[in-house]
Short mmCIF file of C-alpha atoms and ligand atoms in Angstrom, two decimals:
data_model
loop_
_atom_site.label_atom_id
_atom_site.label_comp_id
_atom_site.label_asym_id
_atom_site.label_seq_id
_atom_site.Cartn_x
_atom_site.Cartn_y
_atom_site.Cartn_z
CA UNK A 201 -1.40 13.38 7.92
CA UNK A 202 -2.44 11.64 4.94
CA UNK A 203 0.27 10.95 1.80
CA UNK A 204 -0.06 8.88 -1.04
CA UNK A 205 2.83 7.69 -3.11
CA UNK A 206 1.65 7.52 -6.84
CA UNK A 207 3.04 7.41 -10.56
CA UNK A 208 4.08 4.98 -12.42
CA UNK A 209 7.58 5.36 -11.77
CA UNK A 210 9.49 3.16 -9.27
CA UNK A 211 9.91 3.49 -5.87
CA UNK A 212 6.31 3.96 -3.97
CA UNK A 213 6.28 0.70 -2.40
CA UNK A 214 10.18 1.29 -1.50
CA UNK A 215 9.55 4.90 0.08
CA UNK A 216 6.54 3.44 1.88
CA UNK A 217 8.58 1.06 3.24
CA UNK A 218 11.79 3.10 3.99
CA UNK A 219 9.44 5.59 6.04
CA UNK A 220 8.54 2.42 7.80
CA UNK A 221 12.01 1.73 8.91
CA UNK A 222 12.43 5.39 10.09
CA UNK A 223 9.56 5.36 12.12
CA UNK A 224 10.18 2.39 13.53
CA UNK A 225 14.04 3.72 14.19
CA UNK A 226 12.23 6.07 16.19
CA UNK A 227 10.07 3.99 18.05
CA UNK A 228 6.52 4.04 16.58
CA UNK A 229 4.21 1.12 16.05
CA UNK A 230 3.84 0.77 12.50
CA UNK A 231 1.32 -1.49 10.67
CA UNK A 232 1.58 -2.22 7.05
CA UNK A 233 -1.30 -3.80 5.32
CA UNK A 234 -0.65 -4.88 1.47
CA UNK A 235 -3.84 -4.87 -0.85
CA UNK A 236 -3.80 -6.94 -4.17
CA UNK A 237 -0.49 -8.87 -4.22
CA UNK A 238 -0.35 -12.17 -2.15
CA UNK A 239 3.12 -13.73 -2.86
CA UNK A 240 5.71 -12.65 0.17
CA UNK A 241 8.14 -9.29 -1.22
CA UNK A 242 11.60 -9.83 0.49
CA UNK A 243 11.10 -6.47 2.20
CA UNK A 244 8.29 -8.02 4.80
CA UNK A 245 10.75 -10.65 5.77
CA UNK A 246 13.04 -8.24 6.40
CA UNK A 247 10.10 -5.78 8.30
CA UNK A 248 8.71 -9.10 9.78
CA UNK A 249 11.98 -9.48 12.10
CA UNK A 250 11.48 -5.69 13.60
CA UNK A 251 9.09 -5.99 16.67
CA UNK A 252 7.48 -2.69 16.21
CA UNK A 253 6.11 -3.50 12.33
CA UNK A 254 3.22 -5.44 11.56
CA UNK A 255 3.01 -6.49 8.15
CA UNK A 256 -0.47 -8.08 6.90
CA UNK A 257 -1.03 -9.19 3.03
CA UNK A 258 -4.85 -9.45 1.95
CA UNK A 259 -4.70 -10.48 -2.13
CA UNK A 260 -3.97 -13.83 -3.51
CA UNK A 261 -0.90 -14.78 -5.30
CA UNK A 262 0.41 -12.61 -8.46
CA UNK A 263 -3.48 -11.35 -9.59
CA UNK A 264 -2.80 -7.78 -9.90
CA UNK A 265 -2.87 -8.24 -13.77
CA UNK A 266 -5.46 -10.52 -14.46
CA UNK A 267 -9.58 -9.99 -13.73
CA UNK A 268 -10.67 -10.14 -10.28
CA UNK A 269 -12.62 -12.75 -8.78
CA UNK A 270 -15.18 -12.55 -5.45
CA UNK A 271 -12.00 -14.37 -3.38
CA UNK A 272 -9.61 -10.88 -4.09
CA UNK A 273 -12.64 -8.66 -3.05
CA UNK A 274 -13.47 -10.71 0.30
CA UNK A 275 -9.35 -10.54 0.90
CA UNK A 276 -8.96 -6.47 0.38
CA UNK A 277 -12.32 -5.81 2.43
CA UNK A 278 -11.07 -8.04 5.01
CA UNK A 279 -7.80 -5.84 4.37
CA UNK A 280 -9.54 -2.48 4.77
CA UNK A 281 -11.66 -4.08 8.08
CA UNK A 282 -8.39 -4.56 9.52
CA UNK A 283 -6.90 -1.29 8.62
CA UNK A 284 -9.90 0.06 10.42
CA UNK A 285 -9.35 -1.41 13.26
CA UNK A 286 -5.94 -0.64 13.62
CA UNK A 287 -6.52 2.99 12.99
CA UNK A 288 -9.38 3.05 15.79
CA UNK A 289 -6.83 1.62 18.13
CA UNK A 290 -4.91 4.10 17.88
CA UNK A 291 -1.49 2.10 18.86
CA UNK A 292 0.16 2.66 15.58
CA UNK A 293 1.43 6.11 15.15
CA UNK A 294 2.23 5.15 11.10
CA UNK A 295 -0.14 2.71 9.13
CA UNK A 296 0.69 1.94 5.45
CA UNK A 297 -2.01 0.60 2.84
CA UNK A 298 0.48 -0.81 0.10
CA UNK A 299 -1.68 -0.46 -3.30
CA UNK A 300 -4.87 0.66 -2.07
CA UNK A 301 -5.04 2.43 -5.22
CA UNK A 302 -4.71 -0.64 -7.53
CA UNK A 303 -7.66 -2.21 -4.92
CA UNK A 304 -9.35 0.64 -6.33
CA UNK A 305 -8.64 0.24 -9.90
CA UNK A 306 -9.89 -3.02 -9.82
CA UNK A 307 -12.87 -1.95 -7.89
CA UNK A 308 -12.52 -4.06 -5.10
CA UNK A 309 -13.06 -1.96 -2.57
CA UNK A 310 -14.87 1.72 -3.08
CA UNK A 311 -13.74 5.34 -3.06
CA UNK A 312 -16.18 6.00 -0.55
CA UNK A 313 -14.37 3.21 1.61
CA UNK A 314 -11.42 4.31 1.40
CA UNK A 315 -12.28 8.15 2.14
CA UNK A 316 -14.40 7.37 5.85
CA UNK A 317 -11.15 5.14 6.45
CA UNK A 318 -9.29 8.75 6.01
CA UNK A 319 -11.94 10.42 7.81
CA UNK A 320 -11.56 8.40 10.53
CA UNK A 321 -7.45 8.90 10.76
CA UNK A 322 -6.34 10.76 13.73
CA UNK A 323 -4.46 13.91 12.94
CA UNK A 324 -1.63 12.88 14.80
CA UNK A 325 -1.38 9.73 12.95
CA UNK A 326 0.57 8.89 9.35
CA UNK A 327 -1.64 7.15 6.68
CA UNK A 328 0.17 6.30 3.51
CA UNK A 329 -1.93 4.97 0.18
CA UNK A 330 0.58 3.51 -2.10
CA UNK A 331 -0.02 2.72 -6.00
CA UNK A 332 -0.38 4.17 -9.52
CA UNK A 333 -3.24 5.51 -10.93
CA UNK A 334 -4.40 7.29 -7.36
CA UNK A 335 -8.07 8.85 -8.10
CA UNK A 336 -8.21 12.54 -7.39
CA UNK A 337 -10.82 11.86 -5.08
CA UNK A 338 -7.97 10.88 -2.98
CA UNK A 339 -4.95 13.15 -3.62
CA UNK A 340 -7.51 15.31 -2.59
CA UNK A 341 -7.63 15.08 0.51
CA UNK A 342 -4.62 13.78 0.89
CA UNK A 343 -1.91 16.23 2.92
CA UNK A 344 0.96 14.89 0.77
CA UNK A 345 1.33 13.76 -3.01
CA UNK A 346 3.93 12.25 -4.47
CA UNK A 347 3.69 11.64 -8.24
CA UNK A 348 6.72 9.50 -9.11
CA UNK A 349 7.55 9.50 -12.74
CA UNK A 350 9.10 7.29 -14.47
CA UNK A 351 12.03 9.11 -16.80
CA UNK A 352 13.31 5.87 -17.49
CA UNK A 353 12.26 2.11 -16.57
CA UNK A 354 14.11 -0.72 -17.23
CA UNK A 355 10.62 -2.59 -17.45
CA UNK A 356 10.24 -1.36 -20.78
CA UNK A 357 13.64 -2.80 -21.84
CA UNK A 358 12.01 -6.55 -20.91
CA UNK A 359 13.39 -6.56 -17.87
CA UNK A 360 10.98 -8.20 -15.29
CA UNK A 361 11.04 -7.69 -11.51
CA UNK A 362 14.10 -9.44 -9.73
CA UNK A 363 13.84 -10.67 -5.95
CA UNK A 364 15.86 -8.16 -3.96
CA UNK A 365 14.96 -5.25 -6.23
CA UNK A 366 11.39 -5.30 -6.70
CA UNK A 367 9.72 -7.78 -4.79
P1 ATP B 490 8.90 -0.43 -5.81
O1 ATP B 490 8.22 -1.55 -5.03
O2 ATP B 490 10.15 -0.92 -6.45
O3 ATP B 490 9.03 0.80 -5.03
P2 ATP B 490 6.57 0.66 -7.03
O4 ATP B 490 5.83 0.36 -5.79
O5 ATP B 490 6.82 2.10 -7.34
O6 ATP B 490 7.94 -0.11 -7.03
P3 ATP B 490 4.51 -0.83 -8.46
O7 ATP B 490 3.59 -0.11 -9.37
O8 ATP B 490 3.98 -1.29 -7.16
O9 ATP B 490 5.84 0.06 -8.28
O10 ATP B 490 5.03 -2.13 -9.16
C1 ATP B 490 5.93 -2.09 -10.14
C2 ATP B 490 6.07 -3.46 -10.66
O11 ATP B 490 5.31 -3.55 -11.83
C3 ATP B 490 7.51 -3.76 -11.01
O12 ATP B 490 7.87 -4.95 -10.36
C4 ATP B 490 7.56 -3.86 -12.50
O13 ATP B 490 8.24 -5.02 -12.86
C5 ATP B 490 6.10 -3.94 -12.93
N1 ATP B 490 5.71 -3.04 -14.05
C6 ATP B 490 4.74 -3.32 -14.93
N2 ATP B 490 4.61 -2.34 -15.83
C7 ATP B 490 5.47 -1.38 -15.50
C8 ATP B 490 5.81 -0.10 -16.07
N3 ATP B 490 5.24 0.39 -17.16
N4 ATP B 490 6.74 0.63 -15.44
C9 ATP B 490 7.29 0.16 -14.34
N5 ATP B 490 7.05 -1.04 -13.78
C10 ATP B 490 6.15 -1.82 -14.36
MG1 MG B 491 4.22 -0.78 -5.26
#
């Protein structure tokens, strides 16, 4: 099955990363492999200490906002190699790609990347695409969409993202 967790609303990284937890509750390999942010979120040092989660960053420190450079593209198609890989595998039973869509945004990797990585999911495997902004290309095919809005955000009040909460 394929979901993706858009919308600019909060809480696609979090539900990406509480279906982690459950899966791992039940005993499934899961791999999670974060595109465009390098600094360490407190969540993969919690993840990091369950032995069934693998959790992989490919992006350099706090870019997201500012223009890519050759060094984020060679990270997020070394990202998407790896994803690959683990998909073909075929030990994980849930594998997570943590703003794939924002990787696309940017344009470092390509739609058509990301769709023969789909393609090449198992059907009896989860694939989760995280991030706002998902192209329709992908919800397409995708077997679940959430579209998280955001009724209210704190952001928009000034207040930044606190250790614990958001990262
Ligand atoms: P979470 O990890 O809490 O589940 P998310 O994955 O849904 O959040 P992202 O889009 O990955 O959300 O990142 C949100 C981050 O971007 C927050 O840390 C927030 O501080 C920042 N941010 C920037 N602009 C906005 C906005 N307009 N609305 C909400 N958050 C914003
Ligand atoms: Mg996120």
């Amino acid at each position: 099955m394929i979901q993706v967790y858009t919308g600019n609303g909060k809480g696609k990284t979090t539900a990406a990363m509480g279906l982690a937890l459950r899966a791992a509750g039940a005993g499934f390999n899961v791999y999670i492999c974060q595109f465009a942010k390098g600094h360490l979120c407190s969540e993969h040092k919690a993840l990091k200490k369950l032995k069934n989660i693998k959790v992989e960053q490919f992006g350099r420190d706090c870019f997201v906002r500012r223009k890519p450079v050759q060094a984020d593209i060679i990270l997020a198609h070394q990202g998407l190699e790896k994803a690959k890989k683990i998909i073909a595998c075929k030990k994980y039973r849930l594998v997570i790609l943590d703003e794939i869509n924002i990787a696309l945004k940017l344009r470092l990797v390509s739609i058509k990347e990301v769709l023969d990585l789909i393609k090449h999911t198992p059907k009896n495997m989860e694939l989760v695409l995280t991030g706002r902004d998902a192209p329709a290309r992908i919800t397409k095919v995708a077997d679940l969409v959430s579209d998280i809005k955001d009724l209210k955000h704190y952001y928009l009040k000034g207040i930044k993202a606190r250790r614990g909460i958001e990262l």
